Amino acid sequence: MKPAYRQELKFLLTMAEYRQLRSVLQAVMGYDAHAGAGGGYNIRSLYLDDLYHTAYRQKLEGVQVRKKYRVRIYNGSDAHIALECKYKNGACVHKQAVPLTRAEYDRFLAGDCGFLLGKPQPLAAQFYVDARAAVLRPCVTVAYDREAFVNDVGTVRITFDRNLCAITAQQDLFDPAAPAYHVLDPGRLILEVKYTGILPEYIQSIFSAYSFVRTSASKFCLCVDRVNHILR
C-alpha cells in the first residue's frame, strides 16, 4: 500500500504570537485526544544516526527524499514506547512506528535488535537491516512540551512545541533529572501545521491574518548542534 504523505509547514513564533493564535484555535479546533488536562504533554525522542551523521547532513544539505529513526516516549512514561521512522519528501512527511515494551527497549539500547524480526510491522525488519548495515547508534535526545490541536477535515494537526531542549544520548531517556540544555532563544517556540490534501479554507483564513515566517528548522539538527557545542 502506498504511504500517505502529509504536508508539513513550520514556523518560528514569539510567545505573543502563540497566545494570539492559540486563543483563536481554541474556539474552532479540539485538543489532541491524548493531551492532558491543560491540552499538552511532554515528548522525548531519542534519535539515531550512523557514523557519518547521514541523517544530520542530509537535512542540512536539503536532500529532498530522506528518513530518520527515533524512539519516542510521552510524559516520561514507558507505557507507550515507539520505534519510529519519519520519511521526508520535500514538504511532505510520512511516519511508521513499531511499539516496544520497556524490556524490548532495554534490549534495543544494548544493541540487541534481533527481536524486531519477530514483529509484524514492516518497519521492524527494515530498521534491523538499516541498523546493521549503517551501524545506527543513539545520537541525541530531543525534548519539548507539545500542545496539539486537531480537526478531522483534511486531517489537520496544529502543534505548538515549547521548551525545546537537547539531552545527550548517554543520558537515560526516562530520567526526569537528566541534564537538558535549552535550544531556542527565550520566548520562542515552533509551530507545525500538518494536513492531508488541501488545508481547509477556514484555517487558511486564520493564518492569513498573521505574518508568520516559515522556517525549515529541524528540532533534531538544532539539538545536535546544541549538544556538540556543550561537549566541545
CSV table of C-alpha atoms in Angstrom, one decimal:
chain,number,residue,atom,x,y,z
A,1,MET,CA,0.0,0.0,0.0
A,2,LYS,CA,1.3,3.4,-1.0
A,3,PRO,CA,2.2,5.5,2.1
A,4,ALA,CA,0.0,8.5,2.8
A,5,TYR,CA,2.3,11.5,2.8
A,6,ARG,CA,1.1,14.7,4.5
A,7,GLN,CA,2.0,18.4,4.0
A,8,GLU,CA,4.1,19.8,6.8
A,9,LEU,CA,4.7,23.6,7.4
A,10,LYS,CA,6.9,25.0,10.2
A,11,PHE,CA,7.0,28.5,11.7
A,12,LEU,CA,9.0,30.1,14.4
A,13,LEU,CA,6.8,32.1,16.8
A,14,THR,CA,7.1,34.5,19.7
A,15,MET,CA,5.1,33.9,22.8
A,16,ALA,CA,2.8,36.9,22.0
A,17,GLU,CA,2.1,35.4,18.6
A,18,TYR,CA,1.5,32.0,20.2
A,19,ARG,CA,-1.1,33.4,22.7
A,20,GLN,CA,-3.0,35.2,19.9
A,21,LEU,CA,-3.2,32.2,17.6
A,22,ARG,CA,-3.9,29.7,20.5
A,23,SER,CA,-6.9,31.7,21.6
A,24,VAL,CA,-8.3,31.5,18.0
A,25,LEU,CA,-7.6,27.8,17.6
A,26,GLN,CA,-9.3,27.0,20.9
A,27,ALA,CA,-12.5,28.4,19.5
A,28,VAL,CA,-12.5,26.3,16.3
A,29,MET,CA,-10.5,23.2,16.9
A,30,GLY,CA,-10.2,20.5,19.6
A,31,TYR,CA,-7.2,19.3,21.6
A,32,ASP,CA,-5.4,16.0,20.8
A,33,ALA,CA,-7.3,13.2,22.5
A,34,HIS,CA,-4.1,12.1,24.2
A,35,ALA,CA,-3.4,15.6,25.7
A,36,GLY,CA,-3.5,16.2,29.4
A,37,ALA,CA,-5.9,18.4,31.3
A,38,GLY,CA,-4.1,21.5,30.1
A,39,GLY,CA,-4.1,20.4,26.5
A,40,GLY,CA,-0.4,19.5,26.4
A,41,TYR,CA,2.1,16.7,27.0
A,42,ASN,CA,5.9,16.2,27.1
A,43,ILE,CA,7.7,14.4,24.3
A,44,ARG,CA,11.2,12.9,24.4
A,45,SER,CA,12.7,11.4,21.2
A,46,LEU,CA,16.0,9.5,21.1
A,47,TYR,CA,17.3,10.0,17.6
A,48,LEU,CA,19.7,7.6,15.9
A,49,ASP,CA,22.3,8.3,13.2
A,50,ASP,CA,25.2,6.5,11.6
A,51,LEU,CA,28.9,7.1,12.0
A,52,TYR,CA,28.9,9.6,9.1
A,53,HIS,CA,26.0,11.6,10.6
A,54,THR,CA,24.0,10.9,7.4
A,55,ALA,CA,20.6,12.0,8.8
A,56,TYR,CA,22.0,15.2,10.1
A,57,ARG,CA,24.0,16.1,7.0
A,58,GLN,CA,21.1,15.2,4.6
A,59,LYS,CA,18.8,17.7,6.4
A,60,LEU,CA,21.4,20.5,6.3
A,61,GLU,CA,22.2,19.8,2.6
A,62,GLY,CA,18.5,19.9,1.7
A,63,VAL,CA,18.2,16.3,0.4
A,64,GLN,CA,14.6,16.1,-0.7
A,65,VAL,CA,14.0,12.4,0.0
A,66,ARG,CA,15.4,11.2,3.3
A,67,LYS,CA,14.4,9.4,6.6
A,68,LYS,CA,15.5,9.3,10.2
A,69,TYR,CA,14.9,6.9,13.1
A,70,ARG,CA,13.9,7.7,16.6
A,71,VAL,CA,12.5,6.1,19.8
A,72,ARG,CA,9.7,8.3,21.2
A,73,ILE,CA,8.0,8.4,24.7
A,74,TYR,CA,5.4,10.6,26.3
A,75,ASN,CA,5.4,12.3,29.7
A,76,GLY,CA,8.5,10.3,30.7
A,77,SER,CA,6.4,7.1,30.9
A,78,ASP,CA,7.2,3.7,29.4
A,79,ALA,CA,3.5,2.9,28.9
A,80,HIS,CA,3.9,3.9,25.2
A,81,ILE,CA,7.3,3.5,23.6
A,82,ALA,CA,7.6,3.6,19.8
A,83,LEU,CA,10.4,3.0,17.4
A,84,GLU,CA,9.6,5.4,14.6
A,85,CYS,CA,10.8,6.3,11.1
A,86,LYS,CA,10.0,9.7,9.7
A,87,TYR,CA,10.1,9.8,5.9
A,88,LYS,CA,10.5,13.1,4.2
A,89,ASN,CA,9.8,14.0,0.6
A,90,GLY,CA,10.2,17.7,0.1
A,91,ALA,CA,7.5,19.4,2.2
A,92,CYS,CA,5.6,16.1,2.7
A,93,VAL,CA,6.1,13.7,5.6
A,94,HIS,CA,5.1,10.1,6.4
A,95,LYS,CA,5.6,8.2,9.6
A,96,GLN,CA,5.7,4.5,10.5
A,97,ALA,CA,6.0,3.1,14.0
A,98,VAL,CA,6.7,-0.2,15.9
A,99,PRO,CA,5.6,-0.4,19.6
A,100,LEU,CA,8.2,-1.5,22.1
A,101,THR,CA,7.9,-2.8,25.6
A,102,ARG,CA,10.3,-1.5,28.3
A,103,ALA,CA,12.2,-4.8,28.2
A,104,GLU,CA,12.4,-4.6,24.4
A,105,TYR,CA,13.7,-1.0,24.6
A,106,ASP,CA,16.4,-2.1,27.1
A,107,ARG,CA,17.5,-4.8,24.6
A,108,PHE,CA,17.3,-2.3,21.8
A,109,LEU,CA,19.5,0.2,23.7
A,110,ALA,CA,22.1,-2.6,24.4
A,111,GLY,CA,22.4,-3.2,20.7
A,112,ASP,CA,20.2,-6.4,20.6
A,113,CYS,CA,17.7,-5.8,17.8
A,114,GLY,CA,17.1,-9.4,16.8
A,115,PHE,CA,13.6,-9.4,18.5
A,116,LEU,CA,12.4,-6.9,15.8
A,117,LEU,CA,12.5,-9.7,13.2
A,118,GLY,CA,9.6,-11.3,15.1
A,119,LYS,CA,7.4,-8.3,14.9
A,120,PRO,CA,4.6,-8.0,12.3
A,121,GLN,CA,5.2,-4.3,11.3
A,122,PRO,CA,7.3,-4.0,8.1
A,123,LEU,CA,9.3,-1.2,9.8
A,124,ALA,CA,10.7,-3.6,12.3
A,125,ALA,CA,12.7,-5.7,9.8
A,126,GLN,CA,13.6,-2.6,7.8
A,127,PHE,CA,15.2,-1.0,10.9
A,128,TYR,CA,17.0,-4.2,11.7
A,129,VAL,CA,18.6,-4.2,8.2
A,130,ASP,CA,19.4,-0.5,8.3
A,131,ALA,CA,20.8,-0.6,11.8
A,132,ARG,CA,23.2,-3.4,10.9
A,133,ALA,CA,24.2,-2.0,7.5
A,134,ALA,CA,24.8,1.6,8.7
A,135,VAL,CA,25.7,0.9,12.3
A,136,LEU,CA,23.0,3.2,13.6
A,137,ARG,CA,23.5,4.4,17.2
A,138,PRO,CA,21.9,6.9,19.6
A,139,CYS,CA,22.7,10.5,18.6
A,140,VAL,CA,20.7,12.9,20.8
A,141,THR,CA,17.5,13.1,22.7
A,142,VAL,CA,15.1,15.9,21.7
A,143,ALA,CA,12.7,17.0,24.5
A,144,TYR,CA,9.9,19.5,24.4
A,145,ASP,CA,6.4,20.3,25.6
A,146,ARG,CA,3.7,20.0,22.9
A,147,GLU,CA,0.2,21.5,22.7
A,148,ALA,CA,-1.7,19.9,19.8
A,149,PHE,CA,-5.0,20.9,18.1
A,150,VAL,CA,-6.7,18.6,15.6
A,151,ASN,CA,-9.5,18.6,13.1
A,152,ASP,CA,-10.8,15.7,11.1
A,153,VAL,CA,-11.3,17.8,8.0
A,154,GLY,CA,-8.2,17.3,6.0
A,155,THR,CA,-6.7,15.5,9.0
A,156,VAL,CA,-5.4,18.9,10.2
A,157,ARG,CA,-3.0,18.9,13.1
A,158,ILE,CA,-1.5,22.1,14.5
A,159,THR,CA,1.1,21.9,17.2
A,160,PHE,CA,3.0,24.3,19.4
A,161,ASP,CA,6.3,23.0,20.7
A,162,ARG,CA,7.8,24.9,23.6
A,163,ASN,CA,10.8,24.5,25.9
A,164,LEU,CA,12.9,22.7,23.3
A,165,CYS,CA,15.8,21.0,25.0
A,166,ALA,CA,18.7,18.8,24.0
A,167,ILE,CA,19.8,15.9,26.1
A,168,THR,CA,23.0,13.9,25.4
A,169,ALA,CA,22.3,10.3,24.1
A,170,GLN,CA,24.2,8.9,27.0
A,171,GLN,CA,21.5,10.0,29.5
A,172,ASP,CA,18.6,7.8,30.4
A,173,LEU,CA,15.6,8.6,28.2
A,174,PHE,CA,13.3,8.1,31.1
A,175,ASP,CA,15.3,10.1,33.7
A,176,PRO,CA,13.3,13.3,34.6
A,177,ALA,CA,16.5,14.7,36.1
A,178,ALA,CA,18.7,14.2,33.0
A,179,PRO,CA,20.6,17.4,32.3
A,180,ALA,CA,18.8,19.3,29.5
A,181,TYR,CA,20.1,22.2,27.5
A,182,HIS,CA,17.7,24.9,26.1
A,183,VAL,CA,17.9,25.3,22.4
A,184,LEU,CA,15.7,28.2,21.3
A,185,ASP,CA,16.0,31.8,22.4
A,186,PRO,CA,13.8,32.7,25.4
A,187,GLY,CA,10.2,33.3,24.3
A,188,ARG,CA,10.5,31.4,21.1
A,189,LEU,CA,8.6,28.2,20.1
A,190,ILE,CA,7.9,26.2,17.0
A,191,LEU,CA,4.5,26.0,15.2
A,192,GLU,CA,3.9,23.0,12.9
A,193,VAL,CA,0.9,22.5,10.6
A,194,LYS,CA,0.3,19.1,9.1
A,195,TYR,CA,-2.5,18.2,6.8
A,196,THR,CA,-3.5,15.8,4.0
A,197,GLY,CA,-4.5,17.2,0.6
A,198,ILE,CA,-5.7,20.8,0.9
A,199,LEU,CA,-5.7,22.9,4.0
A,200,PRO,CA,-9.3,23.8,4.8
A,201,GLU,CA,-10.3,27.4,3.9
A,202,TYR,CA,-11.3,28.5,7.4
A,203,ILE,CA,-7.8,27.5,8.7
A,204,GLN,CA,-6.2,29.3,5.7
A,205,SER,CA,-8.2,32.4,6.6
A,206,ILE,CA,-6.9,32.2,10.2
A,207,PHE,CA,-3.3,32.1,9.1
A,208,SER,CA,-3.7,34.8,6.5
A,209,ALA,CA,-4.3,37.3,9.4
A,210,TYR,CA,-0.7,36.7,10.6
A,211,SER,CA,2.7,37.3,9.1
A,212,PHE,CA,4.4,34.2,10.3
A,213,VAL,CA,7.7,33.4,8.6
A,214,ARG,CA,8.2,29.8,7.5
A,215,THR,CA,11.3,28.0,8.7
A,216,SER,CA,13.0,24.8,7.8
A,217,ALA,CA,14.2,24.4,11.4
A,218,SER,CA,14.7,20.8,12.4
A,219,LYS,CA,14.4,20.1,16.2
A,220,PHE,CA,16.8,17.2,15.6
A,221,CYS,CA,19.5,19.3,14.0
A,222,LEU,CA,19.1,22.1,16.5
A,223,CYS,CA,19.6,19.7,19.3
A,224,VAL,CA,22.6,18.0,17.7
A,225,ASP,CA,24.2,21.4,17.3
A,226,ARG,CA,23.5,22.3,20.9
A,227,VAL,CA,24.9,19.1,22.3
A,228,ASN,CA,28.0,19.4,20.2
A,229,HIS,CA,28.5,23.0,21.4
A,230,ILE,CA,28.2,21.9,25.0
A,231,LEU,CA,30.6,19.0,24.7
A,232,ARG,CA,33.4,21.0,23.0
